PDB file of C-alpha atoms and ligand atoms in Angstrom:
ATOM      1  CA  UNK A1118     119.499 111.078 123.479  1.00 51.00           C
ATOM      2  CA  UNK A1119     116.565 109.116 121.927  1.00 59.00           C
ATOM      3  CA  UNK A1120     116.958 108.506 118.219  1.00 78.00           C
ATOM      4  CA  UNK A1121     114.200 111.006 117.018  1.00 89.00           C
ATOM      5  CA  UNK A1122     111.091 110.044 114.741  1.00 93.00           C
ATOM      6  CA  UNK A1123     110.683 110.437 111.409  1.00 97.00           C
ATOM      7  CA  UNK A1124     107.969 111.694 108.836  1.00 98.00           C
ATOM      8  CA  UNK A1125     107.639 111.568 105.110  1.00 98.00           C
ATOM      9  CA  UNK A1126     105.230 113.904 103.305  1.00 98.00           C
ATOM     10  CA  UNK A1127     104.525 112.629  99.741  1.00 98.00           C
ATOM     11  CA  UNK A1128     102.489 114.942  97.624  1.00 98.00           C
ATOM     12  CA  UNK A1129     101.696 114.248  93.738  1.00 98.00           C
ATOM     13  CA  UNK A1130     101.054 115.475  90.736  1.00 98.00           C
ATOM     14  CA  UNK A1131      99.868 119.281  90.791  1.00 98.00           C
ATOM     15  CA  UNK A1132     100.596 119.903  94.495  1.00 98.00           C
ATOM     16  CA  UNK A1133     103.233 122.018  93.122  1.00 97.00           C
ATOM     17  CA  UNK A1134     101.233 124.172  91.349  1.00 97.00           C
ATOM     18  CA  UNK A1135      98.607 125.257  94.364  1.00 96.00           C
ATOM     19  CA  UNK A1136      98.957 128.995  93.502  1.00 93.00           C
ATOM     20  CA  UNK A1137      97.567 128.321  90.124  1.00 92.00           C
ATOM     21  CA  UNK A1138      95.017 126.004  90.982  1.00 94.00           C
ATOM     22  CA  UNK A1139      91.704 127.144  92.077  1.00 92.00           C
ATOM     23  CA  UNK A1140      91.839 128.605  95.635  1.00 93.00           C
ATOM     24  CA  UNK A1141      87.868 127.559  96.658  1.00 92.00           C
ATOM     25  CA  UNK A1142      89.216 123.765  96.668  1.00 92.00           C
ATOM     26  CA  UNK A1143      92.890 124.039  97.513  1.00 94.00           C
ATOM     27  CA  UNK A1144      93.067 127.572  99.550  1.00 92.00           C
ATOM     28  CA  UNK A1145      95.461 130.254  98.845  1.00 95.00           C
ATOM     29  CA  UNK A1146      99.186 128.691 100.625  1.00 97.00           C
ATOM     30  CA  UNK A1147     101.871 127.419  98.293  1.00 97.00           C
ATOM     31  CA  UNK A1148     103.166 124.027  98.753  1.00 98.00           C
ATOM     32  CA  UNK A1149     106.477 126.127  99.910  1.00 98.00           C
ATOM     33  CA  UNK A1150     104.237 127.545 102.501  1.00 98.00           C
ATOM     34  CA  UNK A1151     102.749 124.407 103.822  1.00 98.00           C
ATOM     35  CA  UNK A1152     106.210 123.143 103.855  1.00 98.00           C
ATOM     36  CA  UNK A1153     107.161 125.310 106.171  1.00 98.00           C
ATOM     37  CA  UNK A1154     104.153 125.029 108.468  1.00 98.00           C
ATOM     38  CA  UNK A1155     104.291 121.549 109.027  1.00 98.00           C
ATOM     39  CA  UNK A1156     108.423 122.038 109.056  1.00 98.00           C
ATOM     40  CA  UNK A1157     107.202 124.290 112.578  1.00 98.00           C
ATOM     41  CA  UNK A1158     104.784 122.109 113.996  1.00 98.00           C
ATOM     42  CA  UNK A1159     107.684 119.058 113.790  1.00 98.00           C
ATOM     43  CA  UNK A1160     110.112 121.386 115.392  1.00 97.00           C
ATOM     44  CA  UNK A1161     107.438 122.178 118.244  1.00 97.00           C
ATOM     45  CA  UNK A1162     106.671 118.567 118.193  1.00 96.00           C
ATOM     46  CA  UNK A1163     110.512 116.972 117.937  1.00 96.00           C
ATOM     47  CA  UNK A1164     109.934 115.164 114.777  1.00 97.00           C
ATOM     48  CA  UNK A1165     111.997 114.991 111.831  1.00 97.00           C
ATOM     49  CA  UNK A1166     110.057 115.529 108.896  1.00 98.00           C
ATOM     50  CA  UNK A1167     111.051 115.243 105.238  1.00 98.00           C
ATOM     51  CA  UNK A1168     109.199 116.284 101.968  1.00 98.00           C
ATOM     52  CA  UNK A1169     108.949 115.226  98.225  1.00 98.00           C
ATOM     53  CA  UNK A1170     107.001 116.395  95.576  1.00 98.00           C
ATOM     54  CA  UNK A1171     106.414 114.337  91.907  1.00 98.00           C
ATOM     55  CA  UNK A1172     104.072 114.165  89.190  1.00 98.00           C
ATOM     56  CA  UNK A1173     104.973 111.135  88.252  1.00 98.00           C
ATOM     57  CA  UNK A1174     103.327 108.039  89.429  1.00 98.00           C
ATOM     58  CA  UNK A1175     106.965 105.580  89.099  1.00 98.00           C
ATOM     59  CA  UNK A1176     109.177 108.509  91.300  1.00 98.00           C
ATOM     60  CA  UNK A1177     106.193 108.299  93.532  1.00 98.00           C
ATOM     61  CA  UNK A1178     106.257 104.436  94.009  1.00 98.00           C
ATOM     62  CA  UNK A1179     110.024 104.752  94.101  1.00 98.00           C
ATOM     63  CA  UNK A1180     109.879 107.051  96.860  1.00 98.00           C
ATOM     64  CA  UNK A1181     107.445 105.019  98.965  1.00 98.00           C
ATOM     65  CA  UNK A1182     109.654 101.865  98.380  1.00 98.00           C
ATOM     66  CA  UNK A1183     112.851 103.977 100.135  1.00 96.00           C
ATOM     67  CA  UNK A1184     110.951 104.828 102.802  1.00 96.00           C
ATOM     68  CA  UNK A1185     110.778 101.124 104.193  1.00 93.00           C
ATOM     69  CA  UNK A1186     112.831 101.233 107.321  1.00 93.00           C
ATOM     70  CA  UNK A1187     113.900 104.509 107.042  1.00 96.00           C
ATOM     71  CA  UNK A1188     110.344 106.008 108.430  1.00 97.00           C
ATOM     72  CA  UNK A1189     107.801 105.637 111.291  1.00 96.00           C
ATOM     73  CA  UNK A1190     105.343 107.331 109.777  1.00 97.00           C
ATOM     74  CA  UNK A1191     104.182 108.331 105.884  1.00 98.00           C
ATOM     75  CA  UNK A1192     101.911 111.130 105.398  1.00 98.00           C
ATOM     76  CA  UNK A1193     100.479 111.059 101.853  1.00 98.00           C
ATOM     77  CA  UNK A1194      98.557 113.297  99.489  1.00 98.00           C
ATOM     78  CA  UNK A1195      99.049 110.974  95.870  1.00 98.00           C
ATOM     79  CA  UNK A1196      96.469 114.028  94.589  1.00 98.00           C
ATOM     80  CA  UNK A1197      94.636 112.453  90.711  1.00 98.00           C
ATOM     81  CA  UNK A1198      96.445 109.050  91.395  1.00 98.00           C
ATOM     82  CA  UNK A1199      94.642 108.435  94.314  1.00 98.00           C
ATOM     83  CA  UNK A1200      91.270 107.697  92.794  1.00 98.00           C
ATOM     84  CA  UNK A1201      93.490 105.229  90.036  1.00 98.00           C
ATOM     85  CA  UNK A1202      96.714 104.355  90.868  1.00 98.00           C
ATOM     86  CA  UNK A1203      96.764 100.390  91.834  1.00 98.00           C
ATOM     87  CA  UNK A1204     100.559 101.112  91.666  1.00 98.00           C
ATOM     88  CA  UNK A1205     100.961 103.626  94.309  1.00 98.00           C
ATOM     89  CA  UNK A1206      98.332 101.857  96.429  1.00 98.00           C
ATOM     90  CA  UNK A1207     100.419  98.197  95.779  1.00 98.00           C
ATOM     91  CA  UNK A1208     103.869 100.030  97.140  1.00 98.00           C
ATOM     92  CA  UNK A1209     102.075 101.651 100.587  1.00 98.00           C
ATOM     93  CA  UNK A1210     100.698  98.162 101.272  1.00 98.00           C
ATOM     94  CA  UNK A1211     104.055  96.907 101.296  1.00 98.00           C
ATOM     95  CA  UNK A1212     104.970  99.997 103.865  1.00 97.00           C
ATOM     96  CA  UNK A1213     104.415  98.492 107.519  1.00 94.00           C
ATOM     97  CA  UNK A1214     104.462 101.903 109.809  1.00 96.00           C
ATOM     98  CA  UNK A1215     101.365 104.591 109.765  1.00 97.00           C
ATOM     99  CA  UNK A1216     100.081 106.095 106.718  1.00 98.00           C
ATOM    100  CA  UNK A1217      97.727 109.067 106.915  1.00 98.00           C
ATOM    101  CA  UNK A1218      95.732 110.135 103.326  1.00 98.00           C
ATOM    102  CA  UNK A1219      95.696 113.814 103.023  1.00 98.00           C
ATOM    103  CA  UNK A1220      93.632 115.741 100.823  1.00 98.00           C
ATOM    104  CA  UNK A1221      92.988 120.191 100.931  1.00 98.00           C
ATOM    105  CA  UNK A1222      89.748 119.417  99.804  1.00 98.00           C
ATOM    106  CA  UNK A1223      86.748 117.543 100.426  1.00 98.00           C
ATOM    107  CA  UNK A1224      86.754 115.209  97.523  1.00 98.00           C
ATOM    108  CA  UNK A1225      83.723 113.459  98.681  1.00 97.00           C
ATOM    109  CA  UNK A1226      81.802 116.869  98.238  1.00 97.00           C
ATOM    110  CA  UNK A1227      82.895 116.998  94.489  1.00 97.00           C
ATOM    111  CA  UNK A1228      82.835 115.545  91.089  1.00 96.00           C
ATOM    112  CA  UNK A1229      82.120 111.819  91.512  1.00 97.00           C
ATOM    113  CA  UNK A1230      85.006 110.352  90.113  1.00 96.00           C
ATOM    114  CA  UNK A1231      87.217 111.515  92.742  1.00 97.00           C
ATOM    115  CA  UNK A1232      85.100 110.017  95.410  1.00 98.00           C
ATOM    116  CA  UNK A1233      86.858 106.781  95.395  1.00 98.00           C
ATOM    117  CA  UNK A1234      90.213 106.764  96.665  1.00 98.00           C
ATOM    118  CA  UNK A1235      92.172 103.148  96.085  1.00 98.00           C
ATOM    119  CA  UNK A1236      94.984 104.375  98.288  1.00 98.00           C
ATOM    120  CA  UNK A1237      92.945 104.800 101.416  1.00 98.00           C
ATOM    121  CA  UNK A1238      92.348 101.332 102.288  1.00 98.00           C
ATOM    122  CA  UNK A1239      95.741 100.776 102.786  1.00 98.00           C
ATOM    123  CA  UNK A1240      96.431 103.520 104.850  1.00 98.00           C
ATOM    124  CA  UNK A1241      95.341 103.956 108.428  1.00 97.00           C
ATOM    125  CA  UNK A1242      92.900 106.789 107.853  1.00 97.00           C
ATOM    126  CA  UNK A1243      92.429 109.954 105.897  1.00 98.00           C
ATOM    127  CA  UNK A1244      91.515 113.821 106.351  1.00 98.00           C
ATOM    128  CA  UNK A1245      90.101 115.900 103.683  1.00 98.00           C
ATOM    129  CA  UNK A1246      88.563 119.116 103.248  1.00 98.00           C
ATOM    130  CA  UNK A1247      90.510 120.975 106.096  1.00 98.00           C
ATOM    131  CA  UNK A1248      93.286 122.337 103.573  1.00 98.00           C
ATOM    132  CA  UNK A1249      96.849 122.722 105.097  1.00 98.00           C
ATOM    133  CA  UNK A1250      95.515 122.107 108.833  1.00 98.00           C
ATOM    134  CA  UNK A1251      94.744 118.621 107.099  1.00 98.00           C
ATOM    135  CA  UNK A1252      99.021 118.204 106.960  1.00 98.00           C
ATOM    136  CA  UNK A1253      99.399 119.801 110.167  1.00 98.00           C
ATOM    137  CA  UNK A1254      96.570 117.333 112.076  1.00 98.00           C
ATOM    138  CA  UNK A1255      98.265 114.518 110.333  1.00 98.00           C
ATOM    139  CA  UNK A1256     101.408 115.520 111.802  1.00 98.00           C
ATOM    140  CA  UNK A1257      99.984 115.421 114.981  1.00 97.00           C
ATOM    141  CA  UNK A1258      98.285 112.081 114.873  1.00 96.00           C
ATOM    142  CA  UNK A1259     101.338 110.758 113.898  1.00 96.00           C
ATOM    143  CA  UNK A1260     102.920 112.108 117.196  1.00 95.00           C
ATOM    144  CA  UNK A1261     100.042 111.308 118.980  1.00 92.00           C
ATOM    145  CA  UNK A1262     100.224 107.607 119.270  1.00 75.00           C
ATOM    146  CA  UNK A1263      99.909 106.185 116.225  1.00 66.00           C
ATOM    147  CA  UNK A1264     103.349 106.224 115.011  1.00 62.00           C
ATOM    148  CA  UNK A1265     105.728 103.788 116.768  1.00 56.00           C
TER     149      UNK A1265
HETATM  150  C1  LIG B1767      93.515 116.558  95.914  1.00 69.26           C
HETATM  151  C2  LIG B1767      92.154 116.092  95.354  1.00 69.26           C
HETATM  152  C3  LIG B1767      92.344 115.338  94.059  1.00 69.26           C
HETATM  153  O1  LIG B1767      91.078 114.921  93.557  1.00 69.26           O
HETATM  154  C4  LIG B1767      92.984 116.230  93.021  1.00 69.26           C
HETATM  155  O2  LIG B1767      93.228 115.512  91.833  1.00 69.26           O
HETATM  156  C5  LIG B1767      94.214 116.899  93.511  1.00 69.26           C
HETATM  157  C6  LIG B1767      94.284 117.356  94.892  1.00 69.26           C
HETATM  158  C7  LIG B1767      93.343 117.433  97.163  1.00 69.26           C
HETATM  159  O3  LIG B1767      94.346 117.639  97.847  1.00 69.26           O
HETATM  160  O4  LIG B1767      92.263 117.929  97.442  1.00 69.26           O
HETATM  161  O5  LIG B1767      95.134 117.181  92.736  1.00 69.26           O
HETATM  162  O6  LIG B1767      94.264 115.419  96.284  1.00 69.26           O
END
């Protein structure tokens, strides 16, 4: 039987907290829930897919560095680091498989400061603005080619 793929799904600081957090920008699922959706769509798909959660910026660049050679694909949401963190952005460069940006909302449609993302240069695209289905599509592009 063929070894099968792997996906990690990073999300940072707050993503634990989307039931608090105002539902017009991030929707009404927990991260639990969206867990679980995107734990069903790799089952239907035949993907492995593993999840972590920080708020901080070093577990997060940690994480990303233990993923080398362990994953073929890195789905990430690095939530308010992604319009600052050089750091996180330095340790996905270093990542050679697929990275896909994730964001519930459309942060292009909002304040201005989190128009700028520095971590999606160095990934291979990014959805926003779709909430959860943004995970789930990610998922699926993953499957869908991209990924190795
Ligand atoms: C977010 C958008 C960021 O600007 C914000 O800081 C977040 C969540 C999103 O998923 O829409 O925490 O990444």
């Amino acid at each position: 039987m063929l070894n099968k793929k792997r996906i990690l799904i990073i999300n940072g600081p707050n993503i634990n907290m989307l039931k608090s957090r105002d539902s017009i920008h991030y929707g009404i699922k927990s991260l639990e829930d969206i867990q679980d959706i995107c734990l069903n769509k790799a089952k239907e798909l035949s993907v492995d897919v593993d999840f972590f959660q920080s708020n901080s910026e070093g577990d997060i660049v940690s994480k990303i560095q233990s993923a080398i050679n362990k994953y073929n694909g890195v789905i990430i949401n690095p939530a308010a680091y992604t319009h600052y963190s050089i750091a996180i952005r330095d340790a996905l460069e270093i990542l050679d498989i697929p990275i896909i940006e994730v964001h519930l909302s459309n942060i292009h449609k909002r304040e201005e400061f989190r128009h700028k993302s520095v971590t999606v240069p160095v990934c291979n695209g990014q959805i926003c603005g779709l909430g959860y289905i943004g995970y789930v599509l990610a998922i699926e592009a993953l499957c869908n080619g991209i990924m190795e």
